[in-house]
PDB file of C-alpha atoms in Angstrom:
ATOM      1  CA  UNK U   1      87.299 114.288  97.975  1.00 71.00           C
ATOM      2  CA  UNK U   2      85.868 111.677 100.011  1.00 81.00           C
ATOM      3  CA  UNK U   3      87.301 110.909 103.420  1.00 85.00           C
ATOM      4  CA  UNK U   4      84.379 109.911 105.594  1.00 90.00           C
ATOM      5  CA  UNK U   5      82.551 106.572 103.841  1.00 92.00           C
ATOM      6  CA  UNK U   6      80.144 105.970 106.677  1.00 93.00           C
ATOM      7  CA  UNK U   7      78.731 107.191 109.821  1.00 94.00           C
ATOM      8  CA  UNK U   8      76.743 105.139 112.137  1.00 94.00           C
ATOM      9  CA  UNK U   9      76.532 107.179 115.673  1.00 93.00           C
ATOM     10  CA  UNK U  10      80.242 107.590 117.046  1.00 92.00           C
ATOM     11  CA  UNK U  11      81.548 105.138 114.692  1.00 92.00           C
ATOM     12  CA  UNK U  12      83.105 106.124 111.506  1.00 91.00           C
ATOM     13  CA  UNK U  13      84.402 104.292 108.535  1.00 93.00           C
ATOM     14  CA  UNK U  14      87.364 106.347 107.213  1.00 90.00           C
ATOM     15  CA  UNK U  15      88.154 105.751 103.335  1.00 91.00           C
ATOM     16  CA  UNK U  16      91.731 105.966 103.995  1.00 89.00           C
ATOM     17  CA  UNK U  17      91.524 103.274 106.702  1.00 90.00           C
ATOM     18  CA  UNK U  18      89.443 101.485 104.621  1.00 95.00           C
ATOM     19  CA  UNK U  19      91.574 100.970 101.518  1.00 95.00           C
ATOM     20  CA  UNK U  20      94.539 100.334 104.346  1.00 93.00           C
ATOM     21  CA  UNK U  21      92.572  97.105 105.032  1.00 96.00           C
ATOM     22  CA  UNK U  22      91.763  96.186 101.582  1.00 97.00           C
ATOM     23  CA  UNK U  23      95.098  96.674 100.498  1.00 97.00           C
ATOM     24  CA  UNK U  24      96.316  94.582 103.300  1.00 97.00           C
ATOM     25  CA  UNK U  25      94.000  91.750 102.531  1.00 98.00           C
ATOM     26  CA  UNK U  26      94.351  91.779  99.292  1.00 98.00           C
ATOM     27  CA  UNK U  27      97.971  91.455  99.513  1.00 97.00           C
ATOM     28  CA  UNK U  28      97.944  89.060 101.420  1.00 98.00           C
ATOM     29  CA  UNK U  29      95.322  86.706  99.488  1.00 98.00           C
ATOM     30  CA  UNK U  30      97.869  86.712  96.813  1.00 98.00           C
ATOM     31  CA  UNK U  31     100.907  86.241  98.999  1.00 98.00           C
ATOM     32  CA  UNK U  32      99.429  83.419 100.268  1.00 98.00           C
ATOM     33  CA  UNK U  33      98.355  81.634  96.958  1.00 98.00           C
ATOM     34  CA  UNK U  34     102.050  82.520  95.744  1.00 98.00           C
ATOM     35  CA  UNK U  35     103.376  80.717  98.835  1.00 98.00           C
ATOM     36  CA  UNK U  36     101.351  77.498  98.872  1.00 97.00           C
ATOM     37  CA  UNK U  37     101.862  77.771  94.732  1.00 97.00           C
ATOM     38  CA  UNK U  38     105.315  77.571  95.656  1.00 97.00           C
ATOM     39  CA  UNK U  39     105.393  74.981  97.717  1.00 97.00           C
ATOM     40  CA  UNK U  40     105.567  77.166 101.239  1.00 97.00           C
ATOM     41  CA  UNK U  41     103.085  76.771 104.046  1.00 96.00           C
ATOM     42  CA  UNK U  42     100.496  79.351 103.642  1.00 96.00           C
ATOM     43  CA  UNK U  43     100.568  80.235 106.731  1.00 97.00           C
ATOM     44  CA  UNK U  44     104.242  81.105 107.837  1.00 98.00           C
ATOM     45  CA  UNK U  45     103.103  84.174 105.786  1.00 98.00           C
ATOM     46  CA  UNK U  46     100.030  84.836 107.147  1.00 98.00           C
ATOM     47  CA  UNK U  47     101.464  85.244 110.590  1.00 98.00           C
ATOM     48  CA  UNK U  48     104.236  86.956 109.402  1.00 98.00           C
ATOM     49  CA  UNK U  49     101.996  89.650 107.634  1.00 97.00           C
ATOM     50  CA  UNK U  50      99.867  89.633 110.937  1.00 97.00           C
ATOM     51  CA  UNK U  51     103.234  90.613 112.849  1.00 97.00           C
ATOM     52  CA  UNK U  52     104.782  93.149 110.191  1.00 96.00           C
ATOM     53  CA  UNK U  53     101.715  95.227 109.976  1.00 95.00           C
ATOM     54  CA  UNK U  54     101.960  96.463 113.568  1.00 95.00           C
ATOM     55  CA  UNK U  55     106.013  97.137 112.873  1.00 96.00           C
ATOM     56  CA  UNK U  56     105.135  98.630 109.688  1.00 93.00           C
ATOM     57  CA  UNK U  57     102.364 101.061 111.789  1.00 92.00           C
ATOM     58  CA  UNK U  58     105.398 101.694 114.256  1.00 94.00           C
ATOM     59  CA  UNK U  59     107.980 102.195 111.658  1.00 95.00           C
ATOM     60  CA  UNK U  60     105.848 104.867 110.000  1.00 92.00           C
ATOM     61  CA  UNK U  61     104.660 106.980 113.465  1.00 92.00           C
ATOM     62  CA  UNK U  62     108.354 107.017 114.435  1.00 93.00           C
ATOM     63  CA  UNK U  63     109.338 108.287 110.973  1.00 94.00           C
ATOM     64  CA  UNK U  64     106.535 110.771 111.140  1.00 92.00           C
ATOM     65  CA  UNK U  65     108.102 111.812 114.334  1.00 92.00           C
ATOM     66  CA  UNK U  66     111.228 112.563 112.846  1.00 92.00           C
ATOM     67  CA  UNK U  67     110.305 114.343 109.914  1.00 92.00           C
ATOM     68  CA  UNK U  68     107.804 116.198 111.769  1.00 91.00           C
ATOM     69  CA  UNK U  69     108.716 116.854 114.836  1.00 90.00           C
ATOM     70  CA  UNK U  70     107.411 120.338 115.496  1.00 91.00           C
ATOM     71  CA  UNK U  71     104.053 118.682 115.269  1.00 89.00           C
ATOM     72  CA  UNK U  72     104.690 116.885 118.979  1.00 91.00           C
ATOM     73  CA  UNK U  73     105.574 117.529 122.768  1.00 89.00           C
ATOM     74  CA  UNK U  74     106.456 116.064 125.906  1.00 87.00           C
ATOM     75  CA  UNK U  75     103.302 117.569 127.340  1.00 91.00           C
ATOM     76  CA  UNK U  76     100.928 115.916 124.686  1.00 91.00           C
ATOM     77  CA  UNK U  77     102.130 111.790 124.966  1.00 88.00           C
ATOM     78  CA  UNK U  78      98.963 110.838 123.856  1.00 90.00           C
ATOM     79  CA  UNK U  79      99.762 112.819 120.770  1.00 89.00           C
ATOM     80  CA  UNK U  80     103.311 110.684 119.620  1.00 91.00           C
ATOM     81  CA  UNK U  81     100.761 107.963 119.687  1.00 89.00           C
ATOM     82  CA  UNK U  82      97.118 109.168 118.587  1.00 88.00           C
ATOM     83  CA  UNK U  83      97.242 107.613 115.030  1.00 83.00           C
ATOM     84  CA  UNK U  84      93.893 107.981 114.583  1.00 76.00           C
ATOM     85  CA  UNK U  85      94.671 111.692 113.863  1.00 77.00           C
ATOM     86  CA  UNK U  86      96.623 111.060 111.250  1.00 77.00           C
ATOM     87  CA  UNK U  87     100.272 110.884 110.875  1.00 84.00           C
ATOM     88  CA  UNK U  88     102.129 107.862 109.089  1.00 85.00           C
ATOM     89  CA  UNK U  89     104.897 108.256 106.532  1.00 85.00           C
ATOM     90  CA  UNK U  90     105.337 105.284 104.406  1.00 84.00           C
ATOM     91  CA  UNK U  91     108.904 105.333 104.016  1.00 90.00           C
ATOM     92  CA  UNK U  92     109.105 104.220 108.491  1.00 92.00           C
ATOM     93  CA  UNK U  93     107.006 100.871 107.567  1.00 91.00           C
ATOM     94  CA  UNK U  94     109.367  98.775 105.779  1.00 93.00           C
ATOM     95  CA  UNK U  95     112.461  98.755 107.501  1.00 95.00           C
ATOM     96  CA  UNK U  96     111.440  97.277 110.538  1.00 93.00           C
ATOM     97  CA  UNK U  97     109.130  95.039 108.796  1.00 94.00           C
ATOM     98  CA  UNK U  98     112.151  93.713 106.544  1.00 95.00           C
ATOM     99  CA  UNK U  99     114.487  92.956 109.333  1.00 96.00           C
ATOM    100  CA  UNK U 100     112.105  91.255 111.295  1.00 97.00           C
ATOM    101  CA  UNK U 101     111.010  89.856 107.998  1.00 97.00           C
ATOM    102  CA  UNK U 102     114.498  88.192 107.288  1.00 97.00           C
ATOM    103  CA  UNK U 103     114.691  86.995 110.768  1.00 98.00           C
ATOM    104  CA  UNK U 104     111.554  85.251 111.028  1.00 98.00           C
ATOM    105  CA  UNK U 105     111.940  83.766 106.976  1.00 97.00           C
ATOM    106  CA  UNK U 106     114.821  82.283 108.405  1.00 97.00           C
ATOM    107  CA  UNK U 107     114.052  80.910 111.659  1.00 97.00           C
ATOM    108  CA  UNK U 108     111.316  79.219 109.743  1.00 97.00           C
ATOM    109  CA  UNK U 109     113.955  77.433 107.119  1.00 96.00           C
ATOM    110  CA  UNK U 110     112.200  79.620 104.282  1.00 97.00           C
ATOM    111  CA  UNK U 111     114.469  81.651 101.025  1.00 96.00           C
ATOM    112  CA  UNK U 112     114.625  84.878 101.949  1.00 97.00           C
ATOM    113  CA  UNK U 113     114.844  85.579  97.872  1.00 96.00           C
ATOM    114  CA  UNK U 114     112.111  83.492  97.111  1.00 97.00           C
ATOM    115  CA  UNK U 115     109.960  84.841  99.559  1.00 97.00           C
ATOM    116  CA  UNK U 116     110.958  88.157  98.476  1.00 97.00           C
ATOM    117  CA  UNK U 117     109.935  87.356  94.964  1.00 97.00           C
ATOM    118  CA  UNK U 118     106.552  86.280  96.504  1.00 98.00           C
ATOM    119  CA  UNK U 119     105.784  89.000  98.836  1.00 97.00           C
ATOM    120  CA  UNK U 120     107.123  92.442  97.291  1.00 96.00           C
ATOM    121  CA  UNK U 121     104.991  92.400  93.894  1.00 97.00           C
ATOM    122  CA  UNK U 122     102.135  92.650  96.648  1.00 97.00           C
ATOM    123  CA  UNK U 123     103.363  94.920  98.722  1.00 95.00           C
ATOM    124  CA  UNK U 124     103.673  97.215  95.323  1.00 95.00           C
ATOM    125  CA  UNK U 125      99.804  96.378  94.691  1.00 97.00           C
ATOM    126  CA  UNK U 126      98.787  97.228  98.677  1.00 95.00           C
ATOM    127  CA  UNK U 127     100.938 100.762  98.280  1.00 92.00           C
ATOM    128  CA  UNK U 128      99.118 101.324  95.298  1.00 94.00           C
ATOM    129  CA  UNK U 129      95.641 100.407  97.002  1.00 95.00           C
ATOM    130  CA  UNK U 130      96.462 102.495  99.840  1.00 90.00           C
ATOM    131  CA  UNK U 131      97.351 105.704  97.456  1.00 89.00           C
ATOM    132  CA  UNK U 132      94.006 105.551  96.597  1.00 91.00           C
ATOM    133  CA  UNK U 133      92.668 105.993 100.091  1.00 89.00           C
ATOM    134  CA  UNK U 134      95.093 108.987 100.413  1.00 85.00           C
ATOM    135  CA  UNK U 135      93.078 110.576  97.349  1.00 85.00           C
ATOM    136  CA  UNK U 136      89.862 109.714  98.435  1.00 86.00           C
ATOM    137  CA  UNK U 137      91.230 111.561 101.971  1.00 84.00           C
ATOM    138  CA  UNK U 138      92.360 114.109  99.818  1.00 77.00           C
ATOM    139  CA  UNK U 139      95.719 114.773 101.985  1.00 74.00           C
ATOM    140  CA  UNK U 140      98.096 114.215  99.524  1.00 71.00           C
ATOM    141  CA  UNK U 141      98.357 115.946  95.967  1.00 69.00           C
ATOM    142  CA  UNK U 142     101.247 117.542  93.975  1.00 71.00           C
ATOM    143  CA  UNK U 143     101.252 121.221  92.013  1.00 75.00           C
ATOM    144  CA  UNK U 144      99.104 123.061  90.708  1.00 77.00           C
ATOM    145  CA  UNK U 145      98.567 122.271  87.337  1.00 78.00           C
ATOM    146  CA  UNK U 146      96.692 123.870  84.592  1.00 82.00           C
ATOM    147  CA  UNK U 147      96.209 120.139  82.520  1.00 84.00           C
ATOM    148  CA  UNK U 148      92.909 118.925  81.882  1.00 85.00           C
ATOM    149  CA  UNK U 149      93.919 115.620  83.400  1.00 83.00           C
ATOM    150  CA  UNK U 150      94.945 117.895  86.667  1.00 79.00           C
ATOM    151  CA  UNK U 151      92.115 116.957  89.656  1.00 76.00           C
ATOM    152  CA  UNK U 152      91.426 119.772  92.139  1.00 71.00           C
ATOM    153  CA  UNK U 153      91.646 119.488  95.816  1.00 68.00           C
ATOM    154  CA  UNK U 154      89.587 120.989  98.373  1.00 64.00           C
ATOM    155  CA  UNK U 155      91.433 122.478 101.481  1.00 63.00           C
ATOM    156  CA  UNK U 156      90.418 119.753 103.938  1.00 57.00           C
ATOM    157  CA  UNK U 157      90.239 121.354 107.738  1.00 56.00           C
ATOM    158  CA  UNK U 158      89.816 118.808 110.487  1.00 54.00           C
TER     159      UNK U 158
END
């Protein structure tokens, strides 16, 4: 696979981290042309997408954690937070990012449902976009398969 894009002296440009961005851009370009479409200030969005990311990078680490917890100490605490390593499980991310989504929508006199039906098809889209940095990593894969539309992973050893 492909999980080093670029590398200028001690800085690196990750694939995975770069489809993380574009998939949060792109999500929210579109969340915020839905919103103004819909008659919503563009930016009570944007600032709430600015403040879930961070709770959705939380949220995952602290599942990661918990599903994996043979993986950290007490004598590594730079480790529980060295996300640069690695380490985020999807499934963490949204539930902080929904109940501090549902407060904020509301302290801001905005429909929870409609800003559901605004935000979520692009949080689908981002997922996607982000799957696709997980390939080019080449982390994540399935079986083995003998199909001819199977793809074959290297054993990646960082």
């Amino acid at each position: 696979m492909y999980p080093i894009i670029l590398k200028l002296g001690p800085i690196t440009l990750h694939s995975y981290g770069l489809m993380m961005a574009i998939a949060f851009l792109t999500a929210l370009h579109f969340i915020q042309k839905d919103a103004k479409a819909a008659g919503y200030e563009s930016k009570i969005f944007a600032d709430l997408a600015f403040i879930v990311l961070p709770l959705g990078i939380i949220g995952a680490r602290l599942a990661h954690i918990i599903m994996f917890d043979e993986l950290y100490s007490w004598s590594d605490p730079i480790g529980w937070i060295a996300v640069w390593n690695g380490g985020l499980v999807f499934q963490g991310g949204p539930p902080l990012a929904i109940i501090f989504g549902f407060w904020y929508l509301n302290k801001h006199k905005v429909s929870v449902w409609k800003a559901c039906d605004i935000i979520f098809p692009y949080v689908a889209l981002g997922h996607g976009i982000g799957r696709l940095g997980c390939l080019l990593k080449g982390c994540c894969f399935g079986a083995t398969t003998n199909s001819a539309l199977g793809m074959q992973f290297p054993r990646i050893i960082e």
